[in-house]
Short mmCIF file of C-alpha atoms and ligand atoms in Angstrom, two decimals:
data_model
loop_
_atom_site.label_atom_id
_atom_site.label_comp_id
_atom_site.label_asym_id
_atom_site.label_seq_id
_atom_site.Cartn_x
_atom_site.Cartn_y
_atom_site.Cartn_z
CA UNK D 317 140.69 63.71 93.49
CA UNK D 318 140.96 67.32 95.68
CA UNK D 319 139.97 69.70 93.85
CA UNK D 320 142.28 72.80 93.73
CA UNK D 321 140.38 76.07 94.11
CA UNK D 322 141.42 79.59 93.21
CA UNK D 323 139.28 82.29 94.91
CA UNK D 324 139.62 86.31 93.24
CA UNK D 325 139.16 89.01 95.74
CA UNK D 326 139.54 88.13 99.71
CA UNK D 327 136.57 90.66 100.39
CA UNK D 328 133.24 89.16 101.72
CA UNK D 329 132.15 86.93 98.98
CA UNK D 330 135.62 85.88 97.84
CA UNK D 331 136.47 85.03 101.80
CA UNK D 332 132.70 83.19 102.29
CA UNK D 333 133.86 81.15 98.67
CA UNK D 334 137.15 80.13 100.13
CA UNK D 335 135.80 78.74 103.72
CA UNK D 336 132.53 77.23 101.64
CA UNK D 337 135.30 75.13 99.20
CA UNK D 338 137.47 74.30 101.57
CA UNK D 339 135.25 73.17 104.68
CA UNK D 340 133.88 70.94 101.14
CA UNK D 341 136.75 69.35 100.54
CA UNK D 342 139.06 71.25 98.28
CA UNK D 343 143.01 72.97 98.37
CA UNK D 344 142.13 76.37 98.12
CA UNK D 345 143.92 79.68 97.33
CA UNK D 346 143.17 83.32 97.72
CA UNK D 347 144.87 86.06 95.11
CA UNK D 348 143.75 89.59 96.93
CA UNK D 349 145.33 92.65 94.95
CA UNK D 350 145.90 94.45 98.30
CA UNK D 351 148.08 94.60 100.85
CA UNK D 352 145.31 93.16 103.63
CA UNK D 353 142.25 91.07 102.85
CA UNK D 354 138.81 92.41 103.52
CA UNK D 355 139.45 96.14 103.25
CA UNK D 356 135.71 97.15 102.47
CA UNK D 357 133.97 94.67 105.13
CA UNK D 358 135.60 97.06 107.93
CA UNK D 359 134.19 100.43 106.29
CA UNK D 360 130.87 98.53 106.40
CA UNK D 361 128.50 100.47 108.48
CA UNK D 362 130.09 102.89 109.78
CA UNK D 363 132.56 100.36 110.75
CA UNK D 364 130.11 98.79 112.73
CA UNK D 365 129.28 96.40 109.88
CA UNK D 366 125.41 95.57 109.06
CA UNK D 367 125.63 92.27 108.42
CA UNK D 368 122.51 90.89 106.85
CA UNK D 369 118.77 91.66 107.48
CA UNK D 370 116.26 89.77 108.60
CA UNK D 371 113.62 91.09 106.45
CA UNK D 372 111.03 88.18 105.41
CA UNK D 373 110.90 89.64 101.96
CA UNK D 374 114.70 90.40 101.97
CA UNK D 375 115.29 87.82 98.84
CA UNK D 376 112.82 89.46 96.34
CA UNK D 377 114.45 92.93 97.34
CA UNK D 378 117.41 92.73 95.09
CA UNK D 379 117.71 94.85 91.67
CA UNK D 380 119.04 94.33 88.40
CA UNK D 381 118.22 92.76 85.05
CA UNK D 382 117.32 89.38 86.69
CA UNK D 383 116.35 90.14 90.28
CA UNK D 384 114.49 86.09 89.70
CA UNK D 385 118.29 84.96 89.90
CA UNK D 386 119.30 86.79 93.05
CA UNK D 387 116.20 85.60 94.82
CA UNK D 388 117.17 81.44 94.00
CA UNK D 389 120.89 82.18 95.40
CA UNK D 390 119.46 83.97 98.49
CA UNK D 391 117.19 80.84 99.16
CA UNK D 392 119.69 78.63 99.40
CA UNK D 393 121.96 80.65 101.27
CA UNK D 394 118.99 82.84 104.28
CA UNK D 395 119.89 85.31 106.55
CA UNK D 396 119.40 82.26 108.70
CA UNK D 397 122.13 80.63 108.08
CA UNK D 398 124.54 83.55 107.74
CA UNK D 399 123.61 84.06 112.05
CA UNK D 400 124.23 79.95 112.03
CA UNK D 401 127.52 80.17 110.13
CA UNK D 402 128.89 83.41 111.84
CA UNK D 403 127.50 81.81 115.45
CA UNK D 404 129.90 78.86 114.52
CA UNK D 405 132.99 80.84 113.95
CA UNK D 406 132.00 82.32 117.09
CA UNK D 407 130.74 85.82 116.34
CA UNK D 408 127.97 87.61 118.70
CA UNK D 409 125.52 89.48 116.94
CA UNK D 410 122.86 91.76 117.94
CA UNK D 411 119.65 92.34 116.15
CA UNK D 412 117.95 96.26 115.46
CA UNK D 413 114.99 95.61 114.39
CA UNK D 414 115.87 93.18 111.59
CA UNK D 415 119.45 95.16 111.24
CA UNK D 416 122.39 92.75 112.26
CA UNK D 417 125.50 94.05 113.53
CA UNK D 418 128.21 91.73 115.10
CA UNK D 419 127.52 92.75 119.12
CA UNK D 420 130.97 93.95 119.51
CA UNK D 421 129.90 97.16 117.08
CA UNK D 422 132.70 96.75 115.28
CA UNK D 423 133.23 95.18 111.26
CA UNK D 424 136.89 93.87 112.37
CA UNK D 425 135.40 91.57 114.43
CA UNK D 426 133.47 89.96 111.36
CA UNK D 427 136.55 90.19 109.38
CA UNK D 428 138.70 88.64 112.58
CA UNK D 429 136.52 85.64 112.92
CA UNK D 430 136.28 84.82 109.05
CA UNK D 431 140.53 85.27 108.56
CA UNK D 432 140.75 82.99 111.23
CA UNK D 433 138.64 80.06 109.81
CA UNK D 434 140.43 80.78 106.77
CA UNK D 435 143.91 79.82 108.75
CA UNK D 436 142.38 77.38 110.88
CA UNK D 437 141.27 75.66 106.96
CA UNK D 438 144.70 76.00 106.14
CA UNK D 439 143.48 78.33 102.78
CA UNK D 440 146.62 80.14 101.47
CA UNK D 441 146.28 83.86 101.17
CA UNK D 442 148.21 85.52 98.70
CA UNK D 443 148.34 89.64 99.25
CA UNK D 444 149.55 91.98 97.17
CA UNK D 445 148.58 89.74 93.89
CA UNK D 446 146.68 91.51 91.31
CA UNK D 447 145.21 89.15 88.81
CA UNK D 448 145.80 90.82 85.09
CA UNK D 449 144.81 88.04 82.96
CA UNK D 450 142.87 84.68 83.11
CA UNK D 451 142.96 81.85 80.64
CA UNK D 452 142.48 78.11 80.00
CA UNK D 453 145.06 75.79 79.13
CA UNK D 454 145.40 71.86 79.26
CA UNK D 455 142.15 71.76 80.89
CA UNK D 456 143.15 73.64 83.84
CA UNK D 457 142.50 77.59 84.27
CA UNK D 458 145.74 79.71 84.20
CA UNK D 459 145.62 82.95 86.70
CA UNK D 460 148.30 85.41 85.98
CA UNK D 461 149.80 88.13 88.10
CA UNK D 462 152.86 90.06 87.51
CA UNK D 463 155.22 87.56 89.27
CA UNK D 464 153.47 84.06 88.61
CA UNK D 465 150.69 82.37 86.81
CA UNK D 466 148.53 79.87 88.93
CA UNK D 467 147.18 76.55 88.12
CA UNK D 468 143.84 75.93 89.23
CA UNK D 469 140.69 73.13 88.44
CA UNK D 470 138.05 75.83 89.37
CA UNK D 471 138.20 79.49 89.47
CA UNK D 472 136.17 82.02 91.38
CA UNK D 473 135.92 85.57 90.37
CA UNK D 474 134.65 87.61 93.74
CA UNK D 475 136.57 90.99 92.66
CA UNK D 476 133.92 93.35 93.71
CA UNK D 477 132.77 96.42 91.72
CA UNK D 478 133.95 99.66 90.91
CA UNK D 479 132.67 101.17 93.95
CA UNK D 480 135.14 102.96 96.38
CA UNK D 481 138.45 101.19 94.43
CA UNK D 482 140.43 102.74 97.05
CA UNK D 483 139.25 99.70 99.30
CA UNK D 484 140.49 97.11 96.26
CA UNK D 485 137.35 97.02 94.32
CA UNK D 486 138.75 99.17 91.32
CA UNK D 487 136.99 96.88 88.63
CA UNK D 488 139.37 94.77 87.08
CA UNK D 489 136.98 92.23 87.68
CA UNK D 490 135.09 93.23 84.91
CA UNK D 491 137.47 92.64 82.14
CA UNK D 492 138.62 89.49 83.43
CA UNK D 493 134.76 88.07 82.93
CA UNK D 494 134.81 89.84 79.87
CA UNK D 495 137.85 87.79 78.27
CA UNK D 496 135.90 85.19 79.33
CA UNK D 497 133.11 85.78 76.84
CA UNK D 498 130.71 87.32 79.79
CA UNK D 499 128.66 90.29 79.13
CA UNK D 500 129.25 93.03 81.44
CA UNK D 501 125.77 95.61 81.89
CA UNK D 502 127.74 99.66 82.87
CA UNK D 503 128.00 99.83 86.27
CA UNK D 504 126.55 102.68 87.47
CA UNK D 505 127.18 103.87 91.14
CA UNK D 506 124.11 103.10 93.71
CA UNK D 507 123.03 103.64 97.34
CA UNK D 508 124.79 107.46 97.10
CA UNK D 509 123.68 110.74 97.18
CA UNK D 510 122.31 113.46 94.66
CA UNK D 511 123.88 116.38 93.51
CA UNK D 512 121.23 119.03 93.22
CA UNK D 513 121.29 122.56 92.45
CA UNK D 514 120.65 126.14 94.77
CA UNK D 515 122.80 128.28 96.12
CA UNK D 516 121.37 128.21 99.37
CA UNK D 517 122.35 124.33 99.65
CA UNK D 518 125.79 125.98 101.48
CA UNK D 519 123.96 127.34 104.34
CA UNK D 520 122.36 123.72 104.66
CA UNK D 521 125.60 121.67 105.04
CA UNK D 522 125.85 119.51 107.84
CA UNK D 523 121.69 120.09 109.07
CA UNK D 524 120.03 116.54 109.68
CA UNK D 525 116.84 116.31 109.46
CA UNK D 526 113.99 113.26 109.62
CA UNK D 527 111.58 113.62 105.79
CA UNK D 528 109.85 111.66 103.20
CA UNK D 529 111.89 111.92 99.45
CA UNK D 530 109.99 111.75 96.40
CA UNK D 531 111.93 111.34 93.33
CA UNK D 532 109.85 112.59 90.53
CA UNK D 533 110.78 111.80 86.79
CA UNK D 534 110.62 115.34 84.60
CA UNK D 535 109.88 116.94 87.40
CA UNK D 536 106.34 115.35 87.65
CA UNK D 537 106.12 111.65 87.74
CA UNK D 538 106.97 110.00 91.69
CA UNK D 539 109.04 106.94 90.58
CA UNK D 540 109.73 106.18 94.32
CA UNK D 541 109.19 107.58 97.90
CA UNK D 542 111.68 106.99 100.90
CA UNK D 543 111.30 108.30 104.50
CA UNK D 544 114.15 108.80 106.73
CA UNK D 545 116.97 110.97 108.24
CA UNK D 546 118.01 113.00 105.60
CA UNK D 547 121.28 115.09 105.60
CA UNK D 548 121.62 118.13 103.77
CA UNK D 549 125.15 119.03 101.97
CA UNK D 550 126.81 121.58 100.01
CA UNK D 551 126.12 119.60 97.03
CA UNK D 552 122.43 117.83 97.71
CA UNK D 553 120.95 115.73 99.60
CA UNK D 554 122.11 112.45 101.23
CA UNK D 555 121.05 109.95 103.70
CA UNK D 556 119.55 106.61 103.93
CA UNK D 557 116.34 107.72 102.15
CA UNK D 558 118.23 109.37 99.44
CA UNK D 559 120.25 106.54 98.93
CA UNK D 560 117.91 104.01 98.24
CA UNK D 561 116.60 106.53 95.61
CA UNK D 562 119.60 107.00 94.16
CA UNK D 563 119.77 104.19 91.70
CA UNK D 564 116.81 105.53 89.73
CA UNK D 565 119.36 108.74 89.02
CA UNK D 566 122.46 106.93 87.71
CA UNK D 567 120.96 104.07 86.07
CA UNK D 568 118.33 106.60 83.93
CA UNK D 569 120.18 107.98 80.35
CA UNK D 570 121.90 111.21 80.58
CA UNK D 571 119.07 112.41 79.03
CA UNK D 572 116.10 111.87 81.79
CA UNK D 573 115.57 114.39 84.22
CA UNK D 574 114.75 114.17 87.69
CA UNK D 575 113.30 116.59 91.00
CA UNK D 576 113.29 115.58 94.68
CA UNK D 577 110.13 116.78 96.69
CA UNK D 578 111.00 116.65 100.05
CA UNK D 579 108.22 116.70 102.88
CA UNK D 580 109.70 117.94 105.93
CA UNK D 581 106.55 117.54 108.36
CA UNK D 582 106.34 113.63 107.65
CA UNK D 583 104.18 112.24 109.16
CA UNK D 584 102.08 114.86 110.52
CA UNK D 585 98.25 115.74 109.11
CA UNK D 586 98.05 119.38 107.90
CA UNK D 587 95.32 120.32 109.91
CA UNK D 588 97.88 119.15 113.29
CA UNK D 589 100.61 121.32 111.68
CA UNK D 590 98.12 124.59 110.98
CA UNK D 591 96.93 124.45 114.13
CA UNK D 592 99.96 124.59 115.69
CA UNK D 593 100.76 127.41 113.62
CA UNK D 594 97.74 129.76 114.12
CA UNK D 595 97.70 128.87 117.90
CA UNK D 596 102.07 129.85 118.73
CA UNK D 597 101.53 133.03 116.19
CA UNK D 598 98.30 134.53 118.07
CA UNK D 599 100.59 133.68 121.54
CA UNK D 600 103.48 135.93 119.87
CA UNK D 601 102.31 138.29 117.66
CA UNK D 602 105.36 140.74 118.38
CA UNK D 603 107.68 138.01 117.75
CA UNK D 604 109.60 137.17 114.04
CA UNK D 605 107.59 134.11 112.36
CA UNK D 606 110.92 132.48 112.77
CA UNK D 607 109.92 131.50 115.93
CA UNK D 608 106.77 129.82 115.19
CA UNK D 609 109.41 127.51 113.12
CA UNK D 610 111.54 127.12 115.75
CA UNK D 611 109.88 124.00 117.10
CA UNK D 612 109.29 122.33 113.54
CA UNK D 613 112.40 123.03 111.59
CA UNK D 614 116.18 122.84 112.35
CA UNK D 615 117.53 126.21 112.61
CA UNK D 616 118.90 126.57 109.39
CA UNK D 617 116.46 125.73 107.34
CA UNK D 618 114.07 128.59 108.53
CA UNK D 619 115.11 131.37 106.36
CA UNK D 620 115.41 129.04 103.44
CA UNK D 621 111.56 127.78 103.98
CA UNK D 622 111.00 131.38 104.77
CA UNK D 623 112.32 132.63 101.42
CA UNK D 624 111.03 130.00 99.42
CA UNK D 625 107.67 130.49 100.77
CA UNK D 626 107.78 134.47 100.23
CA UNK D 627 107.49 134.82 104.16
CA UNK D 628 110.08 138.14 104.84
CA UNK D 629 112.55 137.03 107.50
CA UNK D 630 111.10 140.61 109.43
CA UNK D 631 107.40 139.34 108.98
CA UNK D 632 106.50 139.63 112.50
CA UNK D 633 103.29 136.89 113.61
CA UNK D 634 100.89 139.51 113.86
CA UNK D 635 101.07 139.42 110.16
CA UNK D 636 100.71 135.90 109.89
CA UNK D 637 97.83 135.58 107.69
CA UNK D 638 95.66 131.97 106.73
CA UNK D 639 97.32 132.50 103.14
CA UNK D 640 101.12 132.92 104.42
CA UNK D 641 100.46 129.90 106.58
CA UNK D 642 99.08 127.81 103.74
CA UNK D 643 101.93 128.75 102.15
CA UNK D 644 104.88 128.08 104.72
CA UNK D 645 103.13 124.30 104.78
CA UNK D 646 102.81 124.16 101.41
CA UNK D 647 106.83 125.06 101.45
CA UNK D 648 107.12 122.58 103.59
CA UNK D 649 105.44 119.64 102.53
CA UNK D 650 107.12 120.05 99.15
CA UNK D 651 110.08 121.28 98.94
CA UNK D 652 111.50 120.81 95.19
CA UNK D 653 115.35 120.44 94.68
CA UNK D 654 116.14 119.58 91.20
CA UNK D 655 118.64 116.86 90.58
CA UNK D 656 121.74 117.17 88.54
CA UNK D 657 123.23 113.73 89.57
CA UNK D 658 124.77 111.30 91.63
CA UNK D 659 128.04 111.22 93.34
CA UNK D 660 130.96 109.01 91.58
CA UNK D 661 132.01 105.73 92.25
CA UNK D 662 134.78 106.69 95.01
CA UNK D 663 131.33 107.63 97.29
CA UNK D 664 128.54 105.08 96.88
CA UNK D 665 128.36 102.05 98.76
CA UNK D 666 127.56 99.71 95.88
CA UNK D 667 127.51 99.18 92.16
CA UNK D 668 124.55 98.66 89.86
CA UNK D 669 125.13 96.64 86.69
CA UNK D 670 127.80 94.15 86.44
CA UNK D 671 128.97 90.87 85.02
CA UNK D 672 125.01 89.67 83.33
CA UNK D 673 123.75 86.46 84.94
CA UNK D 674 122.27 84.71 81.69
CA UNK D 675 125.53 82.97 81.44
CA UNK D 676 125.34 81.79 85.09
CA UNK D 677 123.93 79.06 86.36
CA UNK D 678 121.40 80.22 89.92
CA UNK D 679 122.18 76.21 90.97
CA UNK D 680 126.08 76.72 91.35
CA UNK D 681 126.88 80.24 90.15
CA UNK D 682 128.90 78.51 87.24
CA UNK D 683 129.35 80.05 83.99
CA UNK D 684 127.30 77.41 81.96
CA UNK D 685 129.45 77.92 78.54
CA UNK D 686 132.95 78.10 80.44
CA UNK D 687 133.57 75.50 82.90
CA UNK D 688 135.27 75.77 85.86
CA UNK D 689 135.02 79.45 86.29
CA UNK D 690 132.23 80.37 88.99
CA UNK D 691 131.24 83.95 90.14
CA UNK D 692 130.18 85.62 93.36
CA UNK D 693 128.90 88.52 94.99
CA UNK D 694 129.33 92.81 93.91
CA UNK D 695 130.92 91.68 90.27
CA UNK D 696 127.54 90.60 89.23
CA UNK D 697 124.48 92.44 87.91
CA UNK D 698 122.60 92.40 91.75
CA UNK D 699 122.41 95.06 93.68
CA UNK D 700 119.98 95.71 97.29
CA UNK D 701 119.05 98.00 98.96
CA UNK D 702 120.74 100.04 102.27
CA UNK D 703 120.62 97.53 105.49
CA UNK D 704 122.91 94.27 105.02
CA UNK D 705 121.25 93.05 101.98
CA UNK D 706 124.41 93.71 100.16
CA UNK D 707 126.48 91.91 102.50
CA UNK D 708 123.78 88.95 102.57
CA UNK D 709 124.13 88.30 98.72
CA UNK D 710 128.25 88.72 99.07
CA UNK D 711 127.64 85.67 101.92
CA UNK D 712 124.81 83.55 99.73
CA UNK D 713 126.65 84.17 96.44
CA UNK D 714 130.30 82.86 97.77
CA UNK D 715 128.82 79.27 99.68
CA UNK D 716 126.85 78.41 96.36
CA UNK D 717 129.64 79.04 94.33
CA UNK D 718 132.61 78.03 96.89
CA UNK D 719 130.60 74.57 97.59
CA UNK D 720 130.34 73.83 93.76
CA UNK D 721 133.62 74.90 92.61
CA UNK D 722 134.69 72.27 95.32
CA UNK D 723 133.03 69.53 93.87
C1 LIG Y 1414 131.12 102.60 102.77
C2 LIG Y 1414 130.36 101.29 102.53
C3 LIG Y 1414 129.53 100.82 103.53
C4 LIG Y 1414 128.81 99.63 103.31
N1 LIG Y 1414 128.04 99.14 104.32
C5 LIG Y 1414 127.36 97.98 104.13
C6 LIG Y 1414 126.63 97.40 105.20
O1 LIG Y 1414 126.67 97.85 106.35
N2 LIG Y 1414 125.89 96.28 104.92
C7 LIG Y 1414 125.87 95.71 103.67
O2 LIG Y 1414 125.18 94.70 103.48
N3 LIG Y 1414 126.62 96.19 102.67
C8 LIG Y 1414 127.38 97.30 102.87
N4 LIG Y 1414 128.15 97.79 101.86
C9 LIG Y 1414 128.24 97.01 100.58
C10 LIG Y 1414 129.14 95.77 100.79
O3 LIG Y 1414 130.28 96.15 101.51
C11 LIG Y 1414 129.57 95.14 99.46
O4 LIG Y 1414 128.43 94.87 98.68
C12 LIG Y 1414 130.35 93.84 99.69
O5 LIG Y 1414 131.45 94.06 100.55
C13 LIG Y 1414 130.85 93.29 98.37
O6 LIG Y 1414 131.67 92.17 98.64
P1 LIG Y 1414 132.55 91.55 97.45
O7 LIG Y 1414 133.31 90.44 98.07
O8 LIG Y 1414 131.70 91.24 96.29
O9 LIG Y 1414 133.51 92.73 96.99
P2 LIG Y 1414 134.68 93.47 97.80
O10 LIG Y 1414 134.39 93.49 99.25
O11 LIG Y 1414 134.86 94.76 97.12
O12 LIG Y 1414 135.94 92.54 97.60
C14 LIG Y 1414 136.59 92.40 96.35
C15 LIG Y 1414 138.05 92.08 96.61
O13 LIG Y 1414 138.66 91.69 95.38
C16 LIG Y 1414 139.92 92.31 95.29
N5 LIG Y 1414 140.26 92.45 93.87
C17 LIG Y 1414 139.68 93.24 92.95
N6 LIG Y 1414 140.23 93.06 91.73
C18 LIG Y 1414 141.20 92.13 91.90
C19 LIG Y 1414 142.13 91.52 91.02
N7 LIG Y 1414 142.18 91.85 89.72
N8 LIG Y 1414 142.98 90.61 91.52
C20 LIG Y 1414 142.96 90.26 92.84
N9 LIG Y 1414 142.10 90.82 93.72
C21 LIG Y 1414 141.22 91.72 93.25
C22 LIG Y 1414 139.74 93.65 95.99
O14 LIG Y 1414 140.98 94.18 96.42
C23 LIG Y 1414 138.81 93.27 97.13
O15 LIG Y 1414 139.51 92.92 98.30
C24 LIG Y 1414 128.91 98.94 102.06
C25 LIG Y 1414 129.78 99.43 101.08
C26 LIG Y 1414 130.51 100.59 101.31
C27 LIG Y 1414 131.45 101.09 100.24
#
């Protein structure tokens, strides 16, 4: 007997389920709420579209209650075979240092080559059909929109988070496990940046810079350490480094606080830096001490550093002392922001929490009390870090559950 397959969500996990299923034998369907399918893959990346990483450890780098889980699905799904599978459908791809990006730069043409298997499979794709309510009945599952209710033997719930919902992803998925019996852990947004306070952060806006991040909990205890390019904004900090941090923030309670110490000579010694130092202000001892900075800091962070380090912006070098130096490095090597937050949902780039896995299976991704209905990718409680790892457990999430939901 064919097994008739209805797939939730047409974004990377939900299209990956569909192909999986149907290249396995089954009639399959796609229900997308928006207009166009795969609205978030093309905002992936910068639009460029980090595909998955080829990081040996990548499986054990996932988060969440039951990161055991994520690792098993990964396994049987490996960066690997995501280059084999997108190879076949006839996709380029280019690898930065373990960073893959399709070699065309651009996330349409991972989103091209996927809708195009999908027609060449003959998988219907249903737009503009938001799922408000899922049940069973005579053995089959029931999937109602506002026009129709769809039959189906197995259903797939890939509706994504609540992160950016202007791309589709505005968590609906949620309640439909949830009427399903599944516990759902608060999402919380992730991989986003931190609101901190100072009023100088205005005169910052828009400087990039390359630093380690500390988060400290209570202002004293380093929880985790990140090195990267990190952007300064009227509101905080962001950035690579700062996202990867920012999970600690908006998963904490309300009532934790937190402090970012921010080395901005990384990774030079101290003794490289105050030499440098002692040797430019003895050449210009008529000059500002702003120029002695000139070749370590961006521009607008001098008079910030400056202040913050009790260095008058008319200090000229000749008054460069050894205690004002130890004092500008000191400003340097840890500078404190204190955190107030993260951003919301509409900003980060993925969602921690979600649908729990104790009900799933890691063999199939198949609800073990409720038949039939099989989950994949963002909805659940697994979140990685910045770099395709996201993307990678959207791919290895939809073929186990697309292959088993077929059979
Ligand atoms: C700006 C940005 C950049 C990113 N860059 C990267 C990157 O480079 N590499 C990486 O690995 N990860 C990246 N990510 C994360 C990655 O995009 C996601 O983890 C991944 O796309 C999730 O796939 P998904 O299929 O689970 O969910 P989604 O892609 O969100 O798809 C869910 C789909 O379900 C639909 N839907 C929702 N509810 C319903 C409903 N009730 N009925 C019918 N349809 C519904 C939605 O419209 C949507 O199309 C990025 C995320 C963002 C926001």
């Amino acid at each position: 007997m064919v097994k008739h397959v209805l797939v939730a969500g047409a974004g990377a996990s939900g299209l990956m389920a569909a192909i999986t299923a149907a290249r396995s034998g089954a009639k399959v369907t796609i229900l997308e709420a928006m207009d166009r399918p795969g609205r978030k893959l093309l905002v992936t990346g910068n639009g460029r579209c980090n595909l998955t990483n080829l990081d040996p450890r990548l499986s054990s780098a996932y988060h969440g209650a039951d990161p055991v889980f994520a690792k098993s699905v990964i396994e049987q799904f490996p960066p690997e075979k995501t280059l084999d599978f997108f190879h076949e459908l006839g996709l380029l791809t280019t690898d930065r240092s373990g960073y893959v990006y399709p070699y065309t730069n651009q996330a349409s043409s991972v989103l091209e080559v996927l809708l195009t298997e999908v027609r060449r499979l003959k998988i219907k794709v249903k737009l503009s059909e938001k799922i408000e309510r899922i049940f069973r009945e005579e053995g089959q599952w029931k999937v109602q929109t506002a026009t129709w209710t769809y039959p189906c033997d197995s259903l797939i719930l890939c509706c994504g988070s609540k992160c950016m919902p202007q791309t589709g992803s505005d968590g609906s998925g949620y309640a439909l496990a949830a009427s399903a019996g599944l516990s759902v852990h608060t999402p919380s947004p992730a991989l986003t940046p931190l609101l901190c306070e100072g009023k100088f952060l205005s005169s910052l806006a828009g400087v990039r810079c390359h630093a380690r991040v500390t988060l400290l909990r209570g202002r004293e205890v380093p929880v985790a350490s990140e090195c990267g390019e990190l952007q300064w904004t009227k509101y905080g900090i962001s950035g690579i480094a700062v996202f990867q941090l920012s999970r600690h923030v908006s998963c904490a309670s309300k009532s934790e606080r937190f402090a970012a110490e921010i080395d901005l000579l990384d990774p030079y010694l101290d003794d490289e830096v105050l030499s440098m130092l002692r040797t430019r202000a003895l050449a210009l001892q008529q000059e500002k001490v702003a120029a002695v900075l000139r070749g370590i800091l961006p521009e607008k962070l001098i008079p910030v550093i400056q202040e913050k380090a009790g260095i008058p912006v008319k200090m000229t070098c000749a008054a460069l002392d050894e205690k004002s130096m130890d004092a500008l490095l000191h400003t340097c090597r840890a500078f404190r922001l204190t955190i107030t937050g993260t951003k919301d949902f509409d900003t980060c780039q993925v969602c921690a929490g979600g649908v729990g896995l104790s009900a799933l299976s890691p063999e199939t991704m198949e609800c073990r009390s409720v038949p039939g209905l099989y989950f994949a990718g963002e909805l659940l409680d697994v979140d990685g870090p910045c770099g395709g790892y996201n993307l990678q457990w959207a791919w290895s999430s939809g073929y186990v559950a697309g292959r088993h939901a077929a059979i």
